[in-house]
CSV table of C-alpha atoms in Angstrom, one decimal:
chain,number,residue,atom,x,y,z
A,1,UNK,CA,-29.2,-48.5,11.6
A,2,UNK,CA,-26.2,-49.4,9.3
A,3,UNK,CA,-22.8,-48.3,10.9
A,4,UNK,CA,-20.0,-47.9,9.0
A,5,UNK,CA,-16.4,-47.5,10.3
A,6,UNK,CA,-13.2,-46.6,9.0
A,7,UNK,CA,-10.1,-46.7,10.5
A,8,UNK,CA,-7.7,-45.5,11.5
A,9,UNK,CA,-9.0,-42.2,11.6
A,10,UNK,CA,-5.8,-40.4,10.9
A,11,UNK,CA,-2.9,-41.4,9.4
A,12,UNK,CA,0.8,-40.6,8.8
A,13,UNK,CA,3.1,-41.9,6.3
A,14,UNK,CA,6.2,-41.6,4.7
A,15,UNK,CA,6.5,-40.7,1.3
A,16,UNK,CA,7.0,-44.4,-0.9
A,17,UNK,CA,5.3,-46.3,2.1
A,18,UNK,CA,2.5,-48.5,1.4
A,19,UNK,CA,-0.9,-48.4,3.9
A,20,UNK,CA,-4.4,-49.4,3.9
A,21,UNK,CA,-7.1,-48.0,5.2
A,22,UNK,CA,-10.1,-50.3,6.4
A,23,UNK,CA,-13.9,-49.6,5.9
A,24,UNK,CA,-16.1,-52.1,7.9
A,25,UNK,CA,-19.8,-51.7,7.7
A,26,UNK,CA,-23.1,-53.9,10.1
A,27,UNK,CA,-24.8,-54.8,7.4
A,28,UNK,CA,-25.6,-57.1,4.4
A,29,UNK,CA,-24.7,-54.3,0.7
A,30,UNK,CA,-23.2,-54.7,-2.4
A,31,UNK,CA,-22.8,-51.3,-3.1
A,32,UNK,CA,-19.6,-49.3,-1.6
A,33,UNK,CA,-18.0,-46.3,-2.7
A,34,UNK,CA,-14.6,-44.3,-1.8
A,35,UNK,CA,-14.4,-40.5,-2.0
A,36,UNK,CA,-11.5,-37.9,-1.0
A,37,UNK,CA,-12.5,-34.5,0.4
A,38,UNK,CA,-8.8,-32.1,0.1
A,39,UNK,CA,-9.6,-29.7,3.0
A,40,UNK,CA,-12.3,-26.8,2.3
A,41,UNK,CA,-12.9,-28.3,-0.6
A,42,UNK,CA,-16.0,-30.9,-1.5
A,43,UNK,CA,-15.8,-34.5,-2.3
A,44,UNK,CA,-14.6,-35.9,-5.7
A,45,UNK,CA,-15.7,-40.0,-6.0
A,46,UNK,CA,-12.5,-42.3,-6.4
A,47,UNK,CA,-14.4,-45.8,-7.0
A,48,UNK,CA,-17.9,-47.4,-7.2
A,49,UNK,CA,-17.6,-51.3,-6.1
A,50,UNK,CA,-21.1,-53.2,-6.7
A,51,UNK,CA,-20.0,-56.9,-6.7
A,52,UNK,CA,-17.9,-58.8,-4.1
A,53,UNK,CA,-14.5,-59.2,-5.1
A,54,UNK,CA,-14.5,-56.3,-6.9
A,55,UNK,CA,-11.1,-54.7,-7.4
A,56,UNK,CA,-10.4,-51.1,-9.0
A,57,UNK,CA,-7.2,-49.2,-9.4
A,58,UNK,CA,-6.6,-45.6,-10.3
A,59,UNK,CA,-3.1,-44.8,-9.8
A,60,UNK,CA,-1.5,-45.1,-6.8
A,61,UNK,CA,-4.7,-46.3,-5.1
A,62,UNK,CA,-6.4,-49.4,-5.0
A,63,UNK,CA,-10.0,-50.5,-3.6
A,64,UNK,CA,-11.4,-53.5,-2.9
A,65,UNK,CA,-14.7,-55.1,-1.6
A,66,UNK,CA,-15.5,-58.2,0.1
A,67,UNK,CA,-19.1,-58.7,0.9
A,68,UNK,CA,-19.1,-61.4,2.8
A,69,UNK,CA,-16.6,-60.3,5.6
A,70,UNK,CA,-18.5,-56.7,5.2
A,71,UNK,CA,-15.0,-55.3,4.3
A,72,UNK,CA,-13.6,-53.1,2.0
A,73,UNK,CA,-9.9,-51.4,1.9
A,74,UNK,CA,-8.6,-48.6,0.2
A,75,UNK,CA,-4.9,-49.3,-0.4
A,76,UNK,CA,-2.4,-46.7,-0.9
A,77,UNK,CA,1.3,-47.4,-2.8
A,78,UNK,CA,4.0,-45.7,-2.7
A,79,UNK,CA,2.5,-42.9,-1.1
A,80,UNK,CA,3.2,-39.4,-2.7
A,81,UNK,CA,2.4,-35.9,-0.8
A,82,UNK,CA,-0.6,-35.1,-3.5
A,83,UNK,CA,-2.6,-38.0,-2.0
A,84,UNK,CA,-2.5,-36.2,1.7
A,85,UNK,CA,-6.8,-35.7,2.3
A,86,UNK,CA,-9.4,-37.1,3.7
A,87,UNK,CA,-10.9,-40.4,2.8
A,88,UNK,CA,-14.5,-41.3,3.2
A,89,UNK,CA,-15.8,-44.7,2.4
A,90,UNK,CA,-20.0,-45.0,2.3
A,91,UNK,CA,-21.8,-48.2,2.0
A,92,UNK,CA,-25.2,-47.8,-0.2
A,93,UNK,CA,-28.2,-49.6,0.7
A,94,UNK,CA,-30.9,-50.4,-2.1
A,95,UNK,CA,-33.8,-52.2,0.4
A,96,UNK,CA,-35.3,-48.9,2.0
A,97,UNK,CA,-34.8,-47.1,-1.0
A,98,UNK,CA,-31.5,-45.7,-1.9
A,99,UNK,CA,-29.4,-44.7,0.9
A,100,UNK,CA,-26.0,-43.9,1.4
A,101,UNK,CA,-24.2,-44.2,5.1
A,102,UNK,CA,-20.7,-42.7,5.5
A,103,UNK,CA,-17.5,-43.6,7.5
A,104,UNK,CA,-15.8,-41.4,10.1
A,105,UNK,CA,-13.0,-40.4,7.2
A,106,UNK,CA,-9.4,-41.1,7.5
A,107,UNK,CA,-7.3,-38.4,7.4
A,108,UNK,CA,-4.2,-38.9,5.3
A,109,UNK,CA,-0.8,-36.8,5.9
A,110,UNK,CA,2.2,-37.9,3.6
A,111,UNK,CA,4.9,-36.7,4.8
A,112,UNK,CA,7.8,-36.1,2.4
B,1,UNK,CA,-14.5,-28.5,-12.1
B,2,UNK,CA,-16.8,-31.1,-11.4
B,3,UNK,CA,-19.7,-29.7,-13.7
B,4,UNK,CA,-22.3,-29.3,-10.5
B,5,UNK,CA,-23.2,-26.1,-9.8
B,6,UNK,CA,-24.9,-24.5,-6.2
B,7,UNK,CA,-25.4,-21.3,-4.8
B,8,UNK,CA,-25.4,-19.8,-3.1
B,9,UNK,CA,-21.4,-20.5,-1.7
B,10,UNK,CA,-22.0,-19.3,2.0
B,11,UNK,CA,-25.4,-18.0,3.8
B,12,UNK,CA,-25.8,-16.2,7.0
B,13,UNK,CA,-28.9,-16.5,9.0
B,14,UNK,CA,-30.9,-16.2,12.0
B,15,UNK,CA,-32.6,-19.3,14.0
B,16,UNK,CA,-36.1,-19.7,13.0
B,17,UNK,CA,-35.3,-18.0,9.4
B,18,UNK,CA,-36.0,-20.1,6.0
B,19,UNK,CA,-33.3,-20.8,2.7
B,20,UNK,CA,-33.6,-22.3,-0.5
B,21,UNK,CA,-30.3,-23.9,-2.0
B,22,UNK,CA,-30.0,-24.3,-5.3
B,23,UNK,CA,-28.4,-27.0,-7.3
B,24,UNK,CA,-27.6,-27.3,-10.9
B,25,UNK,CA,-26.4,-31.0,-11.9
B,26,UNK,CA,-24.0,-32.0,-14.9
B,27,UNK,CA,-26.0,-32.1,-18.4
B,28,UNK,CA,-27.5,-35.0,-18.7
B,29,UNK,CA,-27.6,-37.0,-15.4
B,30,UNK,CA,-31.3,-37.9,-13.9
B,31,UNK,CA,-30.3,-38.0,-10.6
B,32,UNK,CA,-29.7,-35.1,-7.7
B,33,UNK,CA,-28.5,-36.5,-4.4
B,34,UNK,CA,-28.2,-33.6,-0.9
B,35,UNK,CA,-25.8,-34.1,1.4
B,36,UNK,CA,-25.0,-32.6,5.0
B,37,UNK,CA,-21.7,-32.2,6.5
B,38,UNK,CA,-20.4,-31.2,10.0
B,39,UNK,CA,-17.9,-31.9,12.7
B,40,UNK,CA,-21.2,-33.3,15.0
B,41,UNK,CA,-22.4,-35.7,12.7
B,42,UNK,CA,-20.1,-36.2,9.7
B,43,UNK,CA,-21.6,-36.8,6.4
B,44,UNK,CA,-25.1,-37.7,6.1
B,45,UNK,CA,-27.0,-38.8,3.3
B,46,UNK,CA,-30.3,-36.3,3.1
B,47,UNK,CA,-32.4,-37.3,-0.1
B,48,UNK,CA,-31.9,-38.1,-3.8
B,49,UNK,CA,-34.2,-36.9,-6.5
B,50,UNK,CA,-34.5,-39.5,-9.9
B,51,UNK,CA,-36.0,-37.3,-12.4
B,52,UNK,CA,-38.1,-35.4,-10.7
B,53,UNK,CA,-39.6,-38.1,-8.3
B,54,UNK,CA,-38.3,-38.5,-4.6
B,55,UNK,CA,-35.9,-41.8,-4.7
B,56,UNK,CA,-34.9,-42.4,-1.6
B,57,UNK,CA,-34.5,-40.4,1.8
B,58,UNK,CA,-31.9,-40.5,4.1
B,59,UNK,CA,-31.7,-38.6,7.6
B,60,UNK,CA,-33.6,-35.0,6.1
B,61,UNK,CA,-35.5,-33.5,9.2
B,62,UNK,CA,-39.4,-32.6,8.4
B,63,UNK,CA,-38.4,-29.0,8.6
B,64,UNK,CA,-36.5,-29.8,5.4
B,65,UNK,CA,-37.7,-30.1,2.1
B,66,UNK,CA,-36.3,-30.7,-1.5
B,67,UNK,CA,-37.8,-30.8,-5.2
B,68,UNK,CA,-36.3,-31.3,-8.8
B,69,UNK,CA,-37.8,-29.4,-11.2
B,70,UNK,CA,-38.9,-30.2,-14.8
B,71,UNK,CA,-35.2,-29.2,-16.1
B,72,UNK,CA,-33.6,-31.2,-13.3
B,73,UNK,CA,-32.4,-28.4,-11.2
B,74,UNK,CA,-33.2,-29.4,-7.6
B,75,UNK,CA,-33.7,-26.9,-4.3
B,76,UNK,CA,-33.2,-27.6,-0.5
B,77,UNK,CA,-35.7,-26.0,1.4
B,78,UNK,CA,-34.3,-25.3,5.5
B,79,UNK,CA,-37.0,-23.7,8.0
B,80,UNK,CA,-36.8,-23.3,11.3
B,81,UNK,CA,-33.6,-23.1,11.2
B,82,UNK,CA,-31.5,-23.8,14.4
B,83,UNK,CA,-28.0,-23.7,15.5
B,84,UNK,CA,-27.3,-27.3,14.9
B,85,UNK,CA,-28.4,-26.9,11.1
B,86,UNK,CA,-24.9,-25.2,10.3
B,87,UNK,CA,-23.2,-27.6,8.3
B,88,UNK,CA,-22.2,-27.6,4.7
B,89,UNK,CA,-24.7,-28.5,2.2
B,90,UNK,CA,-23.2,-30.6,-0.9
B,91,UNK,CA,-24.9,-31.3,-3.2
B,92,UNK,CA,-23.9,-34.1,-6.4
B,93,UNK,CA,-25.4,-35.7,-9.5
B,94,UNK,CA,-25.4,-38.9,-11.4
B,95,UNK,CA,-26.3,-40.3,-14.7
B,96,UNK,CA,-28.9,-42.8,-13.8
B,97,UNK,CA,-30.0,-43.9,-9.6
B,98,UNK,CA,-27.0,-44.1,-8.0
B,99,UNK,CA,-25.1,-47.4,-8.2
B,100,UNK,CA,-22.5,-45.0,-10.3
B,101,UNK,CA,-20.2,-42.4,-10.2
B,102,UNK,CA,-21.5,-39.2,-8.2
B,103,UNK,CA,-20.0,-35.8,-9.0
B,104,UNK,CA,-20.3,-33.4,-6.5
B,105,UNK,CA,-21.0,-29.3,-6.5
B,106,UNK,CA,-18.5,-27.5,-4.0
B,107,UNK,CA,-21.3,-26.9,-1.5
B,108,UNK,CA,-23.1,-24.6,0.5
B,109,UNK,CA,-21.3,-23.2,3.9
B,110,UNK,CA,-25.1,-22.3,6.2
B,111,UNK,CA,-24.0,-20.2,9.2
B,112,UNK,CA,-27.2,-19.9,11.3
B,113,UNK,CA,-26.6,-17.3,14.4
């Protein structure tokens, strides 16, 4: 079965620090979404990445994808207290089917 | 508002009792994807639904089932329900089968007792 991991699994930062948060994963995709989950709420999608090298930006936060080392990163810059969540990456797979396997989440505090 | 609708918000129930949730996606998509969260086992891909035909299945337990229906409205079906099946239910949508954006409905909170 694919495992996916994500680390660190909880992090604190400084308001106008820069981090990353790291989303490895066992097995061969080219699919690999981010999504933040604010607490008791549901998950709202941040960025689809379906090629390696793909890059997106929305804001403050930046994903990436690299296929080959089975890697992707959410980068976070300039941290502001709004972006304090959770942060799930999930790795799709299209050979059984369509399925989606999830990271642990990271759990983001920005601390003003 | 993400435009996915589901009710109902929270359900009580007894082990061994049977639900139905219901989801509603945005206008327009094809897709209907269920998802289980809890603090055991995290997030878990259940099933999606692509226009009324089964798409893919994740890790849904035979005592689950799930449709879509003709106007894309899908339902997750839980029986036997046991302690372990408390979770929240999300459920999200998306235009086509899945290599795109999803947009998810604010979930179902099962308490089974």
């Amino acid at each position: 079965e694919l495992k996916v991991e994500q680390n660190p699994l909880f992090l604190s930062m400084q308001e106008g620090k820069n981090y990353t948060i790291y989303c490895n994963y066992s097995t061969t995709s080219d699919r690999l979404y981010w999504y933040r989950q604010d607490p008791g709420k549901s998950l709202e999608s941040l960025f689809v990445l379906l090629s390696n090298g793909a890059v997106k930006q929305e804001g403050r936060l930046m994903a990436s994808l690299d296929t080959k080392a089975r890697l992707s990163t959410l980068h976070i810059t300039a941290a502001v207290h709004d972006l304090s969540a959770t942060y799930f990456c999930a790795v799709g797979l299209s050979d059984t089917g369509n399925q989606f396997y999830f990271g642990t989440g990271t759990s983001l505090t920005v601390i003003p | 508002d993400s435009g996915v609708t589901q009710t109902p918000k929270h359900l009580i129930t007894a082990t061994g009792q049977r639900v139905t949730l219901r989801c509603s996606p945005r206008s327009g998509d094809l897709s209907v994807y269920w998802y289980q969260q809890s603090l055991d086992q995290g997030l878990q891909f259940l099933i999606q639904y692509y226009n009324g035909e089964e798409r893919a299945k994740g890790n849904i337990l035979e005592r689950f089932s799930a449709q879509q229906f003709p106007d894309l409205h899908s339902e997750l079906n839980l029986s036997s329900l046991e302690l372990g099946d408390s979770a929240l239910y999300f459920c999200a949508s998306s235009a086509w089968d899945g290599q795109e954006t999803q947009y998810f409905g604010p979930g179902t909170r099962l308490l089974v007792l």
